[in-house]
């Protein structure tokens, strides 16, 4: 980091330092409005523990020869002061019970420790270690890189905030994925596509002159969980951000983020050479177009020497791309790769593609139902190019084959591209998960996908191991065959749920999804429960009852939403455009595969999308072992049943019930869980601060109503096909189907800007 920093202008470093020093402290506000996220650092309220911690950190030795180390030291000293009510300064000589932080180049003790005891510590990983040296007890925070030290500082502070012992430490942790990136779907006019937390935090109009404190708070929060990149613009891109005026603004953000180890990326609109470059074409094989992108990259890197690269959505949902010019995804991605390679930048080329031509206009026809299965499209478009992308290209794949539904099987691409680095794309913003008002902890969803076995290289080739490169033993392949394989790119992206709401995410529990994303991108072996535990302790309280109750709520929440929205493998049955609320009856979109009826296919016989060989045969895109798991409707995991099978209304379920009854019961159980979540939350009145307690209570009230709405509307609609009675138990629909169909939400959030 320091070497890279030395290439920056003195002015830029100075500006960054000034900004950092003057604004760093203001995140600590007394009111509990959620703005402080998990970085609260309130005084340790357990007297014995406080005494123990105070004793353990009697002095600090923390040399700061770089902006990142300075940020790390300030973070440590400021937060220790709040946690321990004790002012510490950094001194030069070691003392007993001294905290020593740094890298091999700042401390011979650290140099020796890393080479002798922790030779495996990699890249930006960190070490927390205690030892006796010359009769003194030392607590060491060490790393090979400056940013690793900052990560170590945050990890150490996490131990204190979560009340862990720190007497005998031997913790080493290295990131399992290299690029851990937030994707902001933020437009230049500050609307946020699928944003439910206010306006974009990027105030483009006031940049570069005005540096909002939020930018620093944002960088700090991300660094605390290991996020090291941010794509600041929407995938539905605007070429304007590549003009000199905007690049100055991007540069200002990059300067703020740099000490926190966060690189800035931009979305590249494929047609930019035409839109802003005066060219007649954006054909990736045209030499003038290639030169235009090379010049553009030179310009960007002259302003932002550590610019990360481009994220590209091409030939998808109306976006231009190489196919517009009769070229391929490789032609397009490799053109960007060539322009970025001399500067060390990467291309994240998205696999979220489906036929650009309208599939049909009137969806209820047999023709529409026979339209190509959208599930299969990404695989069909990308697998022919496996191994043909340049070394600095990652293919960014959404977790499932369709689009961030409450539950999807893993995308078949994860098991089918052994010679191409694949990057995971999760969605933190809850477009299909209750948007800004439902409490849904997404880590169980992320883990379900990461832990799924693709069998791509034998048993145990989980999605996580495909993402981190270990499933294919990349480093063992012959580098002469393909240099990329000797040093694979790895990455995970999360579509951000951040806006300018005071508490960042609108729902206080939205913060947990941001947090969980960062933690899993760093270490996908962590469990959803562990992450919830540490987030709750830092965000709300270490009180045992509070921790266990909130944890139970969080762990139940994802299955609850699956049940009250899309149980048993239903998918994509929400309202048009804004995607708010149920709309299983919708059937007149301009494309068949935008219609809910296309996905659930309910008829007098039954319901579900047949993706077996008798149907679209999307199952063939999986490895045989996976295919086998889902092939037979009698043995298929019921959570994926309607993803792969059209079953009859009286299909026998594993618990002996007929399908229709099971479906109704699942909807009911989703509603019941939300009511249970409310009761659990109410039991915390005295344990949670007033403001957040009442916010969450109100949101749970909305969630309960909306869960009932989903249940009522879906059951009434599907009943028109099943013609079976709703089984007893639980509340029934209180309105007619016509009523639910008549509801309109023209101003639902998340659809501004380019939609
Ligand atoms: C979904 C979402 C769009 C978004 C798209 C994408 O379809 O509704 O708003 O642009 O995903 O990921 O590109």
XYZ file of C-alpha atoms and ligand atoms in Angstrom:
768
model
C 0.000 0.000 0.000
C 2.729 2.431 0.977
C 4.601 1.873 -2.289
C 1.443 2.549 -4.211
C 0.757 5.616 -2.101
C 4.200 6.999 -2.889
C 3.240 7.374 -6.507
C 0.409 9.760 -5.604
C 0.928 13.469 -5.590
C 1.885 15.032 -2.275
C -1.186 17.259 -2.577
C -3.519 14.296 -2.857
C -2.008 12.565 0.177
C -2.153 15.785 2.183
C -5.772 16.415 1.224
C -6.686 12.883 2.183
C -4.928 13.160 5.502
C -6.604 16.443 6.330
C -10.008 15.111 5.396
C -9.407 11.944 7.360
C -8.109 13.650 10.481
C -10.742 16.354 10.689
C -13.759 14.247 9.923
C -12.945 10.866 11.341
C -14.359 11.429 14.805
C -17.843 12.614 14.006
C -19.318 9.136 13.500
C -19.614 8.832 17.252
C -22.844 10.575 18.090
C -24.658 10.088 21.341
C -28.119 9.421 19.878
C -28.895 5.801 19.029
C -30.233 6.505 15.590
C -28.447 3.655 13.873
C -25.957 5.830 12.053
C -23.018 4.324 13.893
C -23.799 0.898 12.458
C -21.765 -1.838 14.181
C -19.011 0.647 15.022
C -20.502 1.967 18.252
C -17.630 1.369 20.660
C -19.610 2.358 23.733
C -17.923 1.976 27.092
C -17.692 -1.689 28.153
C -20.579 -2.033 30.583
C -19.270 -5.109 32.405
C -17.037 -3.758 35.195
C -14.843 -6.854 35.543
C -14.273 -7.089 31.820
C -13.550 -3.402 31.594
C -10.863 -3.731 34.252
C -9.403 -6.730 32.456
C -9.252 -4.940 29.100
C -7.797 -1.803 30.631
C -5.098 -3.851 32.215
C -4.381 -5.770 29.034
C -3.814 -2.612 27.003
C -1.661 -0.395 29.134
C 0.308 1.164 26.297
C 0.361 1.315 22.501
C 3.266 1.297 20.064
C 1.997 2.059 16.586
C 4.331 3.627 14.011
C 2.453 5.385 11.191
C 4.559 5.906 8.108
C 1.549 5.804 5.735
C -1.969 7.245 5.474
C -3.457 3.784 6.020
C -1.433 3.153 9.156
C -2.375 6.600 10.399
C -6.058 5.801 9.881
C -5.537 2.473 11.636
C -3.795 4.054 14.606
C -6.420 6.778 15.008
C -9.143 4.170 14.795
C -7.503 2.098 17.480
C -6.771 4.955 19.877
C -10.160 6.646 19.443
C -12.132 3.462 19.851
C -10.094 2.247 22.799
C -10.735 5.564 24.440
C -14.501 5.129 24.019
C -14.542 1.461 24.947
C -12.264 1.725 27.952
C -12.760 5.368 28.974
C -9.029 5.594 28.950
C -6.842 7.878 26.887
C -3.891 6.197 25.230
C -1.280 7.691 22.956
C 1.176 5.909 20.753
C 4.624 5.691 22.307
C 7.946 4.593 20.846
C 9.244 2.089 23.386
C 7.712 -1.195 24.435
C 6.230 -1.612 27.895
C 4.558 -4.441 29.759
C 0.982 -5.080 28.524
C 1.745 -3.137 25.418
C -0.186 -3.342 22.179
C 2.276 -3.371 19.297
C 0.875 -2.864 15.793
C 2.509 -2.740 12.398
C 4.143 -4.609 9.547
C 7.532 -6.301 9.125
C 8.903 -3.027 7.860
C 7.825 -1.057 10.927
C 8.906 -3.598 13.565
C 11.645 -6.273 13.739
C 9.552 -8.158 16.323
C 6.719 -8.375 13.825
C 9.106 -9.318 11.013
C 10.403 -12.210 13.089
C 6.969 -13.317 14.238
C 5.502 -13.424 10.735
C 8.407 -15.292 9.202
C 8.860 -17.807 12.010
C 5.385 -18.538 13.359
C 2.913 -17.452 10.701
C 4.555 -18.030 7.318
C 1.134 -18.804 5.819
C -0.377 -15.396 6.503
C -1.345 -14.177 3.063
C -1.816 -10.861 1.303
C -3.943 -8.505 3.314
C -4.556 -10.993 6.113
C -3.889 -10.058 9.724
C -2.624 -11.573 12.900
C -3.678 -11.022 16.522
C -1.080 -12.590 18.763
C 0.084 -12.386 22.359
C 3.609 -13.224 23.503
C 6.249 -12.517 26.140
C 9.229 -10.573 24.827
C 12.072 -9.508 27.098
C 9.854 -10.009 30.119
C 7.018 -7.953 28.688
C 3.565 -9.169 27.733
C 2.866 -7.968 24.192
C -0.384 -7.965 22.282
C 0.492 -7.781 18.612
C -1.631 -6.683 15.664
C 0.392 -7.483 12.568
C 0.120 -7.890 8.833
C 2.301 -7.846 5.754
C 0.461 -4.850 4.336
C -0.741 -1.613 5.858
C -4.331 -2.381 5.005
C -3.906 -5.748 6.700
C -3.025 -3.843 9.868
C -6.225 -1.803 9.574
C -8.206 -5.039 9.165
C -6.402 -6.396 12.226
C -7.297 -3.306 14.233
C -10.964 -3.743 13.380
C -10.802 -7.446 14.213
C -9.255 -6.651 17.577
C -11.880 -4.007 18.318
C -14.545 -6.546 17.362
C -13.219 -8.846 20.083
C -13.650 -6.089 22.643
C -17.074 -4.998 21.405
C -18.305 -8.574 21.538
C -16.759 -9.132 24.993
C -14.260 -11.831 24.017
C -11.148 -12.747 26.011
C -7.937 -11.139 24.762
C -5.336 -12.537 27.155
C -4.034 -15.340 24.935
C -4.509 -14.560 21.304
C -3.381 -16.497 18.295
C -5.743 -15.507 15.522
C -4.664 -15.293 11.922
C -7.106 -14.563 9.166
C -6.626 -14.019 5.446
C -9.326 -13.133 2.927
C -10.613 -16.060 0.870
C -11.666 -13.827 -1.986
C -9.547 -11.099 -3.409
C -12.116 -8.571 -4.658
C -14.840 -7.857 -2.095
C -16.977 -5.261 -3.725
C -20.169 -3.312 -3.156
C -22.096 -2.561 -6.341
C -24.133 0.608 -6.088
C -27.023 0.837 -8.510
C -26.879 4.594 -8.040
C -27.724 7.019 -10.818
C -26.032 10.363 -11.387
C -29.295 12.155 -10.489
C -29.098 10.466 -7.045
C -31.988 8.075 -7.577
C -31.066 4.506 -6.705
C -32.358 1.651 -8.805
C -33.899 -0.825 -6.353
C -32.867 1.513 -3.548
C -35.098 1.652 -0.487
C -32.990 3.779 1.831
C -33.397 7.263 0.431
C -31.260 8.960 -2.179
C -27.791 7.986 -3.315
C -25.062 8.816 -0.826
C -22.983 10.196 -3.699
C -23.697 13.881 -4.022
C -22.370 14.238 -7.541
C -23.419 17.847 -7.865
C -21.275 18.947 -4.937
C -18.292 16.774 -5.750
C -15.347 17.219 -5.981
C -15.369 20.376 -3.839
C -17.530 19.090 -1.015
C -16.542 15.924 0.799
C -19.528 14.641 2.722
C -18.625 13.082 6.060
C -20.635 10.082 4.930
C -17.949 9.135 2.439
C -15.476 8.670 5.249
C -17.984 6.908 7.467
C -18.781 4.636 4.532
C -15.133 3.810 3.896
C -14.537 3.126 7.547
C -17.548 0.811 7.864
C -16.518 -1.112 4.772
C -12.916 -1.464 5.868
C -14.139 -2.823 9.198
C -15.667 -5.823 7.385
C -13.009 -6.199 4.717
C -14.821 -4.704 1.722
C -12.114 -3.386 -0.600
C -13.932 -2.058 -3.645
C -16.938 0.005 -4.605
C -18.646 0.332 -7.959
C -20.182 3.744 -7.505
C -22.552 3.764 -10.492
C -25.538 1.759 -11.722
C -25.119 -1.253 -13.994
C -27.696 0.423 -16.208
C -24.929 2.838 -16.937
C -24.645 6.458 -17.946
C -21.700 7.375 -20.196
C -21.526 10.809 -18.603
C -19.575 9.457 -15.647
C -16.668 8.873 -18.037
C -16.456 12.544 -19.042
C -13.680 14.742 -17.559
C -16.126 16.650 -15.342
C -17.336 13.507 -13.627
C -13.962 11.825 -13.494
C -12.785 14.668 -11.255
C -15.652 13.817 -8.929
C -14.803 10.127 -8.996
C -11.210 11.024 -8.236
C -12.281 12.912 -5.110
C -14.116 9.812 -3.859
C -11.122 7.618 -4.651
C -8.870 9.955 -2.641
C -11.143 9.616 0.380
C -11.384 5.841 0.122
C -7.707 5.110 -0.557
C -6.409 5.039 3.029
C -9.165 2.553 3.830
C -7.976 0.188 1.116
C -11.067 0.723 -1.024
C -10.686 1.004 -4.764
C -13.210 2.741 -6.944
C -14.731 1.050 -10.002
C -17.133 2.410 -12.602
C -19.799 0.870 -14.764
C -18.890 1.244 -18.424
C -21.691 1.848 -20.880
C -20.824 -0.099 -23.975
C -21.956 2.722 -26.258
C -19.793 5.379 -24.550
C -17.495 5.846 -27.588
C -20.608 6.924 -29.516
C -22.401 8.691 -26.645
C -19.518 10.889 -25.529
C -16.637 10.068 -27.874
C -18.005 11.215 -31.205
C -17.433 7.815 -32.857
C -19.961 6.262 -35.193
C -19.736 2.814 -33.676
C -18.885 1.013 -30.431
C -17.939 -2.223 -32.254
C -15.315 -3.852 -30.004
C -13.298 -5.064 -32.984
C -13.032 -1.602 -34.526
C -9.483 -0.260 -33.887
C -10.769 3.281 -33.301
C -13.134 1.997 -30.595
C -10.362 -0.011 -28.971
C -8.125 3.049 -29.016
C -10.888 5.175 -27.540
C -11.167 2.870 -24.521
C -7.381 2.728 -24.149
C -7.217 6.522 -24.132
C -10.094 6.654 -21.680
C -8.298 4.266 -19.346
C -5.085 6.287 -19.598
C -7.067 9.380 -18.668
C -8.738 7.655 -15.709
C -5.495 6.237 -14.354
C -3.756 9.590 -14.642
C -6.324 10.834 -12.130
C -6.862 7.671 -10.093
C -3.708 5.524 -10.091
C -5.410 2.702 -8.185
C -8.664 2.719 -10.173
C -10.137 -0.779 -9.917
C -11.685 -1.250 -13.354
C -15.080 -1.640 -14.989
C -18.291 -3.496 -14.262
C -20.252 -4.076 -17.464
C -23.861 -5.028 -18.110
C -24.004 -5.739 -21.810
C -26.776 -7.023 -24.050
C -29.164 -7.381 -21.185
C -32.464 -5.636 -20.544
C -31.905 -3.120 -23.306
C -28.272 -2.286 -22.556
C -25.983 -2.106 -25.593
C -23.181 -4.631 -25.909
C -20.971 -6.494 -28.348
C -23.919 -8.445 -29.754
C -25.319 -5.115 -30.949
C -22.450 -5.258 -33.464
C -22.609 -8.973 -34.165
C -19.737 -9.660 -31.740
C -19.475 -11.895 -28.687
C -19.144 -11.491 -24.943
C -15.445 -12.346 -25.248
C -14.917 -9.671 -27.903
C -16.515 -7.124 -25.606
C -14.938 -8.152 -22.311
C -11.484 -8.625 -23.815
C -11.533 -5.171 -25.378
C -11.956 -3.647 -21.909
C -9.421 -6.076 -20.503
C -6.776 -4.916 -22.968
C -7.389 -1.287 -22.156
C -7.185 -1.903 -18.399
C -4.385 -4.470 -18.273
C -1.412 -2.078 -18.487
C -2.757 -0.333 -15.380
C -3.616 -3.451 -13.386
C -7.387 -2.978 -13.695
C -9.999 -5.701 -13.977
C -13.225 -6.232 -15.899
C -16.286 -7.623 -14.154
C -18.481 -8.768 -17.018
C -21.982 -9.658 -15.921
C -23.648 -12.918 -16.843
C -27.118 -11.541 -16.106
C -28.263 -11.712 -19.716
C -31.394 -12.784 -21.403
C -32.612 -12.436 -24.906
C -32.867 -8.806 -25.871
C -35.779 -9.446 -28.218
C -39.294 -9.457 -26.767
C -40.245 -13.109 -26.427
C -43.888 -12.442 -27.201
C -46.561 -9.890 -26.620
C -49.526 -11.857 -25.381
C -48.292 -14.189 -22.757
C -51.198 -16.436 -22.128
C -50.802 -18.140 -25.483
C -49.269 -21.556 -25.840
C -46.559 -19.884 -27.873
C -45.464 -17.830 -24.904
C -45.295 -20.743 -22.577
C -43.057 -22.437 -25.117
C -40.745 -19.400 -25.250
C -37.127 -20.259 -24.449
C -36.573 -20.789 -20.731
C -34.908 -17.657 -19.349
C -33.298 -19.903 -16.726
C -31.079 -21.350 -19.460
C -29.894 -18.242 -21.161
C -26.781 -17.218 -19.208
C -25.368 -20.734 -19.439
C -26.095 -20.872 -23.161
C -24.404 -17.540 -23.791
C -21.332 -18.003 -21.602
C -20.209 -21.621 -21.527
C -19.046 -21.592 -25.169
C -16.502 -18.966 -24.156
C -15.059 -20.750 -21.142
C -11.292 -20.181 -21.083
C -11.451 -17.509 -23.769
C -11.503 -14.431 -21.592
C -8.356 -12.396 -20.923
C -6.574 -12.928 -17.583
C -8.021 -9.788 -15.969
C -11.681 -10.657 -16.652
C -14.089 -12.033 -14.069
C -17.567 -13.163 -15.051
C -19.983 -11.868 -12.439
C -22.829 -14.317 -11.897
C -25.972 -13.733 -9.823
C -26.445 -16.390 -7.161
C -29.385 -17.968 -8.962
C -30.405 -18.462 -12.585
C -33.230 -15.910 -12.610
C -33.002 -12.847 -10.427
C -32.382 -12.647 -6.662
C -35.604 -14.417 -5.704
C -36.242 -15.329 -2.042
C -34.991 -18.809 -2.908
C -33.246 -19.971 -6.069
C -31.146 -23.019 -6.823
C -27.544 -21.963 -7.498
C -26.828 -20.748 -11.009
C -25.706 -23.670 -13.191
C -22.842 -21.506 -14.455
C -21.025 -22.087 -11.169
C -20.603 -25.705 -12.123
C -19.795 -25.191 -15.752
C -16.897 -22.754 -16.307
C -13.766 -24.439 -15.009
C -11.387 -22.197 -16.933
C -12.918 -18.835 -16.134
C -12.899 -16.947 -12.824
C -16.482 -16.514 -11.692
C -17.457 -13.800 -9.276
C -20.494 -14.106 -7.038
C -23.172 -11.417 -7.200
C -25.514 -11.252 -4.214
C -28.174 -8.628 -3.725
C -28.172 -6.849 -0.378
C -30.896 -4.429 -1.340
C -34.074 -6.423 -0.803
C -35.735 -5.948 -4.180
C -37.622 -9.229 -3.877
C -37.271 -9.635 -0.125
C -39.639 -7.082 1.319
C -37.658 -4.061 0.066
C -37.105 -1.430 2.780
C -39.497 -2.695 5.428
C -39.168 -6.448 5.969
C -36.746 -7.904 8.466
C -34.923 -10.533 6.427
C -31.434 -11.620 7.409
C -29.864 -12.763 4.176
C -26.816 -14.658 5.447
C -28.718 -17.986 5.444
C -29.557 -17.368 1.774
C -25.931 -16.541 0.965
C -24.700 -19.601 2.826
C -27.225 -21.912 1.176
C -25.782 -20.925 -2.191
C -22.118 -20.856 -1.159
C -22.351 -24.282 0.455
C -24.216 -25.917 -2.450
C -22.166 -28.581 -4.191
C -21.749 -28.056 -7.924
C -19.823 -31.343 -8.367
C -17.895 -29.463 -11.044
C -14.628 -31.081 -10.048
C -15.894 -33.967 -7.980
C -17.760 -34.002 -4.694
C -17.064 -30.988 -2.500
C -16.799 -28.493 -5.366
C -19.054 -26.077 -3.552
C -20.034 -22.768 -5.083
C -17.794 -21.097 -2.480
C -14.828 -23.152 -3.649
C -15.538 -22.314 -7.261
C -15.576 -18.646 -6.291
C -12.351 -18.782 -4.276
C -10.621 -20.820 -6.978
C -9.827 -23.823 -4.810
C -12.332 -26.183 -6.482
C -10.187 -26.302 -9.557
C -6.824 -26.236 -7.785
C -5.959 -23.273 -9.938
C -2.415 -22.813 -8.720
C -1.556 -26.396 -9.715
C -2.477 -26.024 -13.345
C 0.257 -25.505 -15.909
C 0.835 -21.777 -16.073
C 2.198 -22.110 -19.578
C -1.244 -23.183 -20.750
C -3.002 -20.232 -19.294
C -1.344 -17.685 -17.074
C -4.623 -16.814 -15.408
C -4.874 -20.211 -13.836
C -1.657 -19.775 -11.922
C -3.011 -16.715 -10.224
C -6.781 -16.743 -10.345
C -8.850 -13.673 -9.829
C -11.484 -14.163 -7.189
C -14.310 -11.973 -6.064
C -17.679 -11.460 -4.507
C -20.028 -8.549 -5.101
C -23.034 -7.365 -3.135
C -25.601 -5.020 -4.671
C -25.658 -2.294 -2.050
C -28.613 -1.496 0.199
C -27.176 1.849 1.260
C -28.803 5.240 0.873
C -28.734 8.601 2.590
C -31.190 7.609 5.324
C -29.632 8.474 8.645
C -29.255 4.781 9.484
C -27.964 3.973 5.974
C -30.343 1.097 5.139
C -33.795 2.306 6.303
C -34.574 -0.910 8.146
C -32.119 -1.224 11.052
C -31.712 -4.900 10.180
C -30.695 -4.076 6.613
C -27.334 -3.234 8.159
C -26.905 -6.902 9.046
C -26.991 -7.836 5.365
C -24.279 -5.342 4.506
C -22.258 -6.650 7.439
C -22.818 -10.317 6.576
C -21.821 -9.737 2.975
C -18.474 -8.264 3.976
C -17.767 -10.991 6.492
C -18.624 -13.789 4.036
C -16.672 -12.199 1.202
C -13.701 -12.278 3.558
C -14.370 -15.753 4.917
C -17.156 -17.830 3.416
C -16.660 -20.549 6.018
C -18.237 -18.403 8.741
C -21.734 -19.495 9.649
C -24.794 -17.268 9.351
C -25.348 -17.684 13.081
C -21.801 -16.651 14.035
C -22.093 -13.546 11.900
C -25.490 -12.688 13.384
C -24.066 -13.131 16.858
C -21.212 -10.727 16.358
C -23.383 -8.213 14.509
C -26.007 -8.158 17.268
C -23.424 -7.723 20.003
C -21.849 -4.801 18.201
C -25.052 -3.218 16.942
C -27.489 -3.729 19.793
C -26.242 -5.331 22.966
C -24.146 -8.035 24.605
C -26.994 -8.899 26.938
C -27.493 -12.656 26.698
C -31.277 -12.491 26.368
C -31.084 -9.787 23.722
C -28.461 -11.676 21.733
C -30.298 -14.978 21.770
C -33.727 -13.488 21.001
C -32.524 -11.302 18.147
C -30.478 -14.169 16.764
C -33.549 -16.414 16.729
C -35.546 -13.736 14.917
C -32.820 -13.250 12.340
C -32.257 -16.935 11.727
C -35.994 -17.549 11.187
C -36.570 -14.534 8.972
C -35.399 -15.782 5.588
C -37.449 -18.966 5.673
C -40.428 -16.880 6.783
C -40.298 -14.682 3.695
C -39.852 -17.672 1.410
C -43.006 -19.108 2.950
C -45.225 -16.039 2.803
C -44.048 -15.003 -0.671
C -42.815 -17.936 -2.747
C -42.987 -21.297 -0.947
C -42.002 -24.658 -2.399
C -40.059 -23.272 -5.332
C -42.438 -20.601 -6.611
C -40.553 -17.680 -8.104
C -40.975 -14.351 -9.864
C -44.627 -13.810 -8.969
C -44.381 -10.200 -7.796
C -45.864 -6.967 -9.159
C -44.539 -5.495 -12.393
C -41.692 -2.965 -12.489
C -41.600 -1.909 -8.830
C -41.670 -5.597 -7.819
C -43.644 -4.657 -4.710
C -46.293 -7.061 -3.501
C -47.855 -10.144 -5.082
C -48.907 -10.312 -8.743
C -49.162 -14.000 -9.696
C -51.991 -13.170 -12.128
C -49.944 -10.761 -14.269
C -49.805 -11.874 -17.886
C -49.514 -8.972 -20.254
C -45.931 -7.699 -20.135
C -44.108 -6.996 -23.368
C -41.990 -10.114 -22.815
C -43.365 -13.477 -21.759
C -40.590 -13.963 -19.239
C -41.494 -10.818 -17.362
C -44.878 -12.363 -16.569
C -45.484 -14.238 -13.326
C -47.750 -16.694 -15.203
C -44.727 -17.733 -17.265
C -42.958 -18.862 -14.088
C -45.672 -20.580 -12.061
C -47.660 -22.053 -14.980
C -50.686 -22.824 -12.792
C -53.463 -24.674 -14.599
C -56.290 -27.051 -13.780
C -53.822 -29.919 -13.380
C -51.233 -28.293 -11.179
C -48.448 -25.752 -10.856
C -44.712 -25.245 -11.452
C -42.180 -24.955 -14.272
C -41.170 -28.296 -15.731
C -37.430 -28.051 -16.236
C -36.892 -31.799 -16.542
C -36.110 -33.411 -19.917
C -39.872 -33.526 -20.493
C -39.951 -29.744 -20.164
C -37.306 -27.100 -20.824
C -34.562 -29.453 -19.602
C -32.729 -26.683 -17.790
C -31.657 -29.433 -15.403
C -29.233 -30.603 -18.078
C -27.135 -27.528 -17.322
C -26.145 -29.005 -13.965
C -23.590 -31.738 -13.326
C -25.186 -35.234 -13.299
C -25.115 -35.565 -9.488
C -26.971 -32.286 -9.058
C -29.400 -33.108 -11.857
C -30.137 -36.374 -10.155
C -31.023 -34.650 -6.868
C -33.736 -32.601 -8.512
C -34.881 -34.802 -11.388
C -37.762 -36.696 -9.804
C -40.684 -34.746 -8.333
C -41.048 -37.387 -5.617
C -37.487 -37.077 -4.365
C -36.627 -33.486 -5.313
C -35.895 -31.283 -2.319
C -39.297 -29.687 -1.762
C -37.825 -26.253 -1.354
C -36.999 -26.362 -5.066
C -40.022 -28.384 -6.222
C -41.733 -25.804 -8.435
C -38.420 -24.620 -9.831
C -38.148 -27.928 -11.643
C -41.536 -29.642 -11.709
C -45.105 -29.073 -12.747
C -46.876 -31.057 -10.039
C -50.543 -31.808 -9.650
C -52.582 -30.068 -6.974
C -52.923 -33.401 -5.241
C -49.263 -34.394 -5.561
C -48.267 -36.302 -2.445
C -45.746 -34.376 -0.335
C -43.147 -35.962 1.927
C -45.195 -35.289 5.038
C -48.175 -37.061 3.477
C -50.220 -33.954 2.658
C -51.424 -33.120 -0.813
C -49.600 -30.268 -2.525
C -52.473 -27.771 -2.322
C -52.799 -28.127 1.427
C -49.048 -27.923 1.884
C -48.931 -24.735 -0.193
C -51.656 -23.078 1.896
C -49.977 -24.211 5.107
C -46.639 -22.832 4.024
C -48.190 -19.443 3.305
C -49.803 -19.555 6.721
C -46.621 -20.597 8.459
C -44.788 -17.645 6.906
C -47.388 -15.291 8.386
C -47.244 -17.090 11.730
C -43.476 -16.706 11.876
C -43.766 -12.959 11.372
C -46.272 -12.769 14.236
C -43.845 -14.800 16.333
C -41.014 -12.426 15.365
C -43.147 -9.537 16.579
C -43.755 -11.191 19.938
C -40.076 -11.965 20.322
C -39.160 -8.381 19.531
C -41.702 -7.045 22.029
C -39.960 -9.032 24.769
C -36.898 -6.815 24.264
C -38.517 -3.523 25.283
C -36.137 -2.869 28.134
C -33.050 -4.126 26.336
C -33.071 -2.021 23.176
C -32.862 1.740 22.890
C -36.186 3.433 22.325
C -35.615 4.744 18.836
C -34.565 1.517 17.194
C -36.987 -0.537 19.243
C -39.935 1.428 17.968
C -38.628 1.572 14.393
C -38.315 -2.191 14.251
C -41.714 -2.651 15.920
C -43.364 -0.500 13.258
C -41.580 -2.277 10.443
C -42.650 -5.647 11.842
C -46.219 -4.360 11.809
C -45.879 -3.531 8.113
C -44.242 -6.890 7.481
C -47.123 -8.712 9.150
C -49.707 -6.918 6.999
C -47.728 -7.510 3.833
C -47.151 -11.163 4.673
C -50.920 -11.588 5.055
C -51.464 -9.744 1.800
C -49.081 -12.099 -0.019
C -50.754 -15.146 1.526
C -54.276 -13.975 0.757
C -53.648 -12.817 -2.779
C -51.630 -15.867 -3.812
C -53.922 -18.448 -2.241
C -57.047 -16.862 -3.697
C -55.471 -16.713 -7.131
C -54.085 -20.256 -7.136
C -57.418 -21.513 -5.819
C -59.020 -20.474 -9.111
C -56.992 -23.354 -10.613
C -56.929 -25.912 -7.803
C -60.622 -25.452 -6.991
C -59.899 -26.918 -3.580
C -60.877 -25.497 -0.186
C -58.366 -23.622 1.935
C -57.448 -25.949 4.791
C -58.498 -24.969 8.291
C -56.121 -23.140 10.582
C -54.914 -19.575 10.393
C -56.683 -16.541 9.041
C -58.273 -16.641 5.636
C -58.421 -13.976 2.929
C -60.483 -10.982 4.025
C -60.886 -9.499 0.548
C -61.745 -10.752 -2.903
C -59.177 -11.652 -5.509
C -60.483 -8.726 -7.569
C -59.566 -6.392 -4.737
C -55.983 -7.644 -4.602
C -55.713 -7.406 -8.369
C -56.907 -3.811 -8.316
C -54.135 -2.504 -6.059
C -51.723 -0.049 -7.701
C -48.475 1.466 -6.410
C -47.319 4.020 -8.950
C -44.865 5.675 -6.573
C -43.319 2.628 -4.962
C -39.631 3.319 -4.291
C -36.678 1.951 -6.174
C -37.856 2.625 -9.690
C -36.581 6.141 -10.312
C -33.911 7.161 -12.753
C -33.419 4.860 -15.646
C -36.537 2.753 -15.162
C -33.178 -6.868 -11.969
C -33.620 -5.520 -11.496
C -33.142 -4.426 -12.408
C -31.631 -4.546 -12.593
C -31.288 -5.935 -13.084
C -29.801 -6.181 -13.181
O -33.832 -7.194 -13.145
O -35.017 -5.478 -11.406
O -33.500 -3.188 -11.856
O -31.171 -3.585 -13.488
O -31.800 -6.881 -12.198
O -29.288 -6.863 -12.311
O -29.152 -5.720 -14.100
